[in-house]
């Protein structure tokens, strides 16, 4: 079961959104938790989200208006999470979609109108948005799993071609940035590291041969 975090400043609205998110789709019924953010800095909030391993996040855009002590909006959270975990499944549910779309170059494909979602009486809008959210989570997880599987296959291959070495580094970089981008080694250093490991391996072989002579 997927776990979705919700960041919403109005409790009653949050209750309605949680009810609709939990409906999921015919195939998937996610769990949904309200994420506390009062008295947190943006960095503390991002750390909390990461530590609690939410598979995806639904965020209100306008957060400052209800609490003057908060100095960030939903789009700030979206950008911070994208910097931490590349392609992280995050969606903005807001009463101000135009503001959210224009602010900080937010991807218009992740912004949805909150009023329509809550007031939906047919269930069609809820189902449509839920499917988009859950599909994005599935794609993120499948993409990561496929990369890990391919990386393991290449890791176990003794003699890699230059193309396979490049692919190995590309996959390793993709996995690192998809798990946590804070401590990612630049790809050019990974290339150097690969060369160093080869040189060390060659040096060990030469040293072993000299001992045997």
CSV table of C-alpha atoms in Angstrom, one decimal:
chain,number,residue,atom,x,y,z
A,1,UNK,CA,0.0,0.0,0.0
A,2,UNK,CA,1.2,3.5,-0.9
A,3,UNK,CA,1.5,6.1,1.8
A,4,UNK,CA,0.6,9.7,0.8
A,5,UNK,CA,1.4,12.8,2.8
A,6,UNK,CA,-1.0,15.8,2.8
A,7,UNK,CA,0.1,19.3,3.6
A,8,UNK,CA,-3.0,21.5,4.1
A,9,UNK,CA,-3.5,24.5,6.5
A,10,UNK,CA,-7.2,24.1,7.0
A,11,UNK,CA,-8.3,21.1,9.1
A,12,UNK,CA,-11.8,20.8,7.7
A,13,UNK,CA,-10.5,21.0,4.1
A,14,UNK,CA,-7.8,18.5,5.0
A,15,UNK,CA,-10.4,16.1,6.3
A,16,UNK,CA,-12.3,16.3,3.0
A,17,UNK,CA,-9.2,15.8,0.9
A,18,UNK,CA,-8.0,12.8,2.9
A,19,UNK,CA,-11.4,11.2,2.5
A,20,UNK,CA,-11.2,11.6,-1.3
A,21,UNK,CA,-7.5,10.5,-1.6
A,22,UNK,CA,-8.3,7.4,0.4
A,23,UNK,CA,-10.8,6.4,-2.2
A,24,UNK,CA,-7.8,5.8,-4.5
A,25,UNK,CA,-8.7,3.8,-7.6
A,26,UNK,CA,-10.4,0.4,-8.2
A,27,UNK,CA,-6.9,-1.2,-7.9
A,28,UNK,CA,-5.2,0.8,-5.2
A,29,UNK,CA,-6.4,2.3,-1.9
A,30,UNK,CA,-3.6,4.4,-0.4
A,31,UNK,CA,-3.1,5.4,3.2
A,32,UNK,CA,-3.1,9.2,3.8
A,33,UNK,CA,-1.5,11.1,6.6
A,34,UNK,CA,-1.7,14.8,7.5
A,35,UNK,CA,1.8,16.2,7.7
A,36,UNK,CA,2.4,18.7,10.5
A,37,UNK,CA,4.3,21.8,9.4
A,38,UNK,CA,3.6,24.5,12.0
A,39,UNK,CA,6.7,25.7,13.8
A,40,UNK,CA,8.9,24.1,11.2
A,41,UNK,CA,11.4,25.6,8.8
A,42,UNK,CA,11.3,24.4,5.2
A,43,UNK,CA,14.4,22.3,5.7
A,44,UNK,CA,12.9,20.7,8.8
A,45,UNK,CA,9.7,19.9,7.0
A,46,UNK,CA,11.6,18.3,4.1
A,47,UNK,CA,13.6,16.3,6.6
A,48,UNK,CA,10.4,15.1,8.2
A,49,UNK,CA,8.9,14.1,4.8
A,50,UNK,CA,12.0,12.2,3.9
A,51,UNK,CA,12.3,10.5,7.3
A,52,UNK,CA,8.7,9.3,7.2
A,53,UNK,CA,9.1,7.7,3.7
A,54,UNK,CA,6.0,9.1,2.1
A,55,UNK,CA,5.6,7.6,-1.4
A,56,UNK,CA,4.0,10.8,-2.6
A,57,UNK,CA,2.9,14.2,-1.4
A,58,UNK,CA,-0.2,16.4,-2.0
A,59,UNK,CA,0.4,20.0,-1.0
A,60,UNK,CA,-1.7,23.2,-0.7
A,61,UNK,CA,-0.1,26.1,-2.4
A,62,UNK,CA,-1.1,29.0,-0.1
A,63,UNK,CA,0.3,28.3,3.3
A,64,UNK,CA,1.6,31.7,4.4
A,65,UNK,CA,-1.8,33.3,4.5
A,66,UNK,CA,-3.1,31.3,7.4
A,67,UNK,CA,0.0,31.5,9.5
A,68,UNK,CA,2.3,34.5,9.5
A,69,UNK,CA,5.1,32.5,11.0
A,70,UNK,CA,5.4,30.3,7.9
A,71,UNK,CA,7.8,31.6,5.3
A,72,UNK,CA,7.2,29.1,2.6
A,73,UNK,CA,4.5,28.1,0.2
A,74,UNK,CA,3.6,24.8,-1.4
A,75,UNK,CA,5.7,25.5,-4.5
A,76,UNK,CA,8.7,25.9,-2.2
A,77,UNK,CA,8.1,22.5,-0.8
A,78,UNK,CA,7.8,21.1,-4.3
A,79,UNK,CA,11.1,22.5,-5.4
A,80,UNK,CA,12.9,21.4,-2.3
A,81,UNK,CA,11.6,17.9,-2.6
A,82,UNK,CA,12.6,17.8,-6.3
A,83,UNK,CA,16.1,18.9,-5.3
A,84,UNK,CA,16.3,16.2,-2.7
A,85,UNK,CA,14.7,13.3,-4.6
A,86,UNK,CA,14.6,13.8,-8.4
A,87,UNK,CA,11.2,13.1,-10.0
A,88,UNK,CA,9.6,12.7,-6.5
A,89,UNK,CA,5.8,12.3,-6.9
A,90,UNK,CA,4.3,15.6,-5.6
A,91,UNK,CA,1.1,17.3,-6.5
A,92,UNK,CA,-0.3,20.8,-5.7
A,93,UNK,CA,-4.0,20.9,-4.8
A,94,UNK,CA,-4.9,24.6,-4.6
A,95,UNK,CA,-7.7,27.2,-4.9
A,96,UNK,CA,-5.2,29.4,-6.8
A,97,UNK,CA,-4.0,27.2,-9.6
A,98,UNK,CA,-2.8,30.1,-11.8
A,99,UNK,CA,-0.6,31.4,-9.0
A,100,UNK,CA,0.9,28.0,-8.4
A,101,UNK,CA,1.6,27.3,-12.1
A,102,UNK,CA,3.4,30.6,-12.6
A,103,UNK,CA,5.3,30.8,-9.3
A,104,UNK,CA,8.8,29.4,-9.4
A,105,UNK,CA,8.1,27.7,-12.8
A,106,UNK,CA,6.0,24.9,-11.3
A,107,UNK,CA,5.1,22.1,-13.7
A,108,UNK,CA,1.5,22.7,-14.7
A,109,UNK,CA,0.9,18.9,-14.9
A,110,UNK,CA,1.1,18.6,-11.1
A,111,UNK,CA,-1.3,21.5,-10.2
A,112,UNK,CA,-5.0,20.7,-9.6
A,113,UNK,CA,-8.0,22.8,-8.6
A,114,UNK,CA,-8.9,22.1,-5.0
A,115,UNK,CA,-12.5,23.3,-5.2
A,116,UNK,CA,-13.4,20.9,-8.0
A,117,UNK,CA,-11.8,18.0,-6.3
A,118,UNK,CA,-13.6,18.6,-3.0
A,119,UNK,CA,-17.0,19.5,-4.5
A,120,UNK,CA,-17.0,16.6,-7.0
A,121,UNK,CA,-20.4,14.9,-6.7
A,122,UNK,CA,-20.0,12.4,-9.5
A,123,UNK,CA,-16.7,11.0,-8.4
A,124,UNK,CA,-15.2,11.4,-11.8
A,125,UNK,CA,-12.8,14.3,-11.0
A,126,UNK,CA,-11.7,12.5,-7.8
A,127,UNK,CA,-11.0,9.3,-9.7
A,128,UNK,CA,-9.2,11.2,-12.4
A,129,UNK,CA,-6.8,13.0,-10.1
A,130,UNK,CA,-6.3,10.0,-7.8
A,131,UNK,CA,-5.3,7.9,-10.8
A,132,UNK,CA,-2.8,10.5,-11.9
A,133,UNK,CA,-1.3,10.6,-8.4
A,134,UNK,CA,-1.1,6.9,-8.0
A,135,UNK,CA,0.2,6.3,-11.5
A,136,UNK,CA,3.0,8.7,-10.9
A,137,UNK,CA,4.0,6.9,-7.7
A,138,UNK,CA,3.9,3.6,-9.6
A,139,UNK,CA,6.1,5.0,-12.4
A,140,UNK,CA,8.6,6.4,-9.9
A,141,UNK,CA,8.9,3.1,-8.1
A,142,UNK,CA,9.0,1.0,-11.2
A,143,UNK,CA,11.7,3.2,-12.8
A,144,UNK,CA,13.8,2.9,-9.7
A,145,UNK,CA,13.4,-0.8,-9.5
A,146,UNK,CA,14.3,-1.3,-13.1
A,147,UNK,CA,17.4,0.9,-12.7
A,148,UNK,CA,18.5,-1.1,-9.6
A,149,UNK,CA,18.0,-4.4,-11.4
A,150,UNK,CA,20.0,-3.3,-14.5
A,151,UNK,CA,22.7,-1.8,-12.2
A,152,UNK,CA,23.1,-5.1,-10.3
A,153,UNK,CA,23.4,-7.0,-13.6
A,154,UNK,CA,26.2,-4.7,-14.8
A,155,UNK,CA,27.9,-4.8,-11.3
A,156,UNK,CA,28.2,-8.6,-11.6
A,157,UNK,CA,29.7,-8.5,-15.1
A,158,UNK,CA,33.4,-8.9,-15.0
A,159,UNK,CA,34.6,-7.3,-18.2
A,160,UNK,CA,32.4,-4.2,-19.1
A,161,UNK,CA,32.6,-2.4,-22.4
A,162,UNK,CA,33.1,1.4,-22.3
A,163,UNK,CA,29.4,1.7,-23.1
A,164,UNK,CA,28.5,-0.5,-20.2
A,165,UNK,CA,30.7,1.4,-17.8
A,166,UNK,CA,29.0,4.7,-18.9
A,167,UNK,CA,25.6,3.0,-18.4
A,168,UNK,CA,26.7,1.8,-15.0
A,169,UNK,CA,27.6,5.3,-13.9
A,170,UNK,CA,24.4,6.7,-15.4
A,171,UNK,CA,22.3,4.2,-13.5
A,172,UNK,CA,24.2,4.7,-10.3
A,173,UNK,CA,23.7,8.4,-10.5
A,174,UNK,CA,20.0,8.0,-11.3
A,175,UNK,CA,19.4,5.8,-8.3
A,176,UNK,CA,21.4,8.1,-6.0
A,177,UNK,CA,19.3,11.2,-7.0
A,178,UNK,CA,16.1,9.2,-6.8
A,179,UNK,CA,16.9,8.2,-3.2
A,180,UNK,CA,18.5,11.3,-1.8
A,181,UNK,CA,20.3,14.0,-3.8
A,182,UNK,CA,22.0,15.7,-0.9
A,183,UNK,CA,25.2,13.5,-1.0
A,184,UNK,CA,25.4,12.6,-4.6
A,185,UNK,CA,28.9,12.2,-6.1
A,186,UNK,CA,29.2,14.1,-9.4
A,187,UNK,CA,29.3,11.9,-12.5
A,188,UNK,CA,32.7,13.1,-13.6
A,189,UNK,CA,34.1,12.0,-10.2
A,190,UNK,CA,32.5,8.6,-10.6
A,191,UNK,CA,34.3,8.3,-13.9
A,192,UNK,CA,37.5,9.1,-12.2
A,193,UNK,CA,36.7,6.7,-9.4
A,194,UNK,CA,36.1,3.9,-11.9
A,195,UNK,CA,39.5,4.7,-13.5
A,196,UNK,CA,41.2,4.7,-10.2
A,197,UNK,CA,39.7,1.3,-9.3
A,198,UNK,CA,40.9,-0.1,-12.6
A,199,UNK,CA,44.4,1.2,-11.9
A,200,UNK,CA,44.4,-0.2,-8.4
A,201,UNK,CA,43.3,-3.5,-9.8
A,202,UNK,CA,46.1,-3.5,-12.4
A,203,UNK,CA,48.7,-2.5,-9.8
A,204,UNK,CA,47.6,-5.4,-7.6
A,205,UNK,CA,48.0,-7.8,-10.5
A,206,UNK,CA,51.5,-6.4,-11.3
A,207,UNK,CA,52.6,-6.6,-7.7
A,208,UNK,CA,51.3,-10.2,-7.4
A,209,UNK,CA,53.2,-11.2,-10.6
A,210,UNK,CA,56.4,-9.6,-9.3
A,211,UNK,CA,56.2,-11.5,-6.1
A,212,UNK,CA,55.8,-14.8,-8.0
A,213,UNK,CA,58.9,-14.2,-10.1
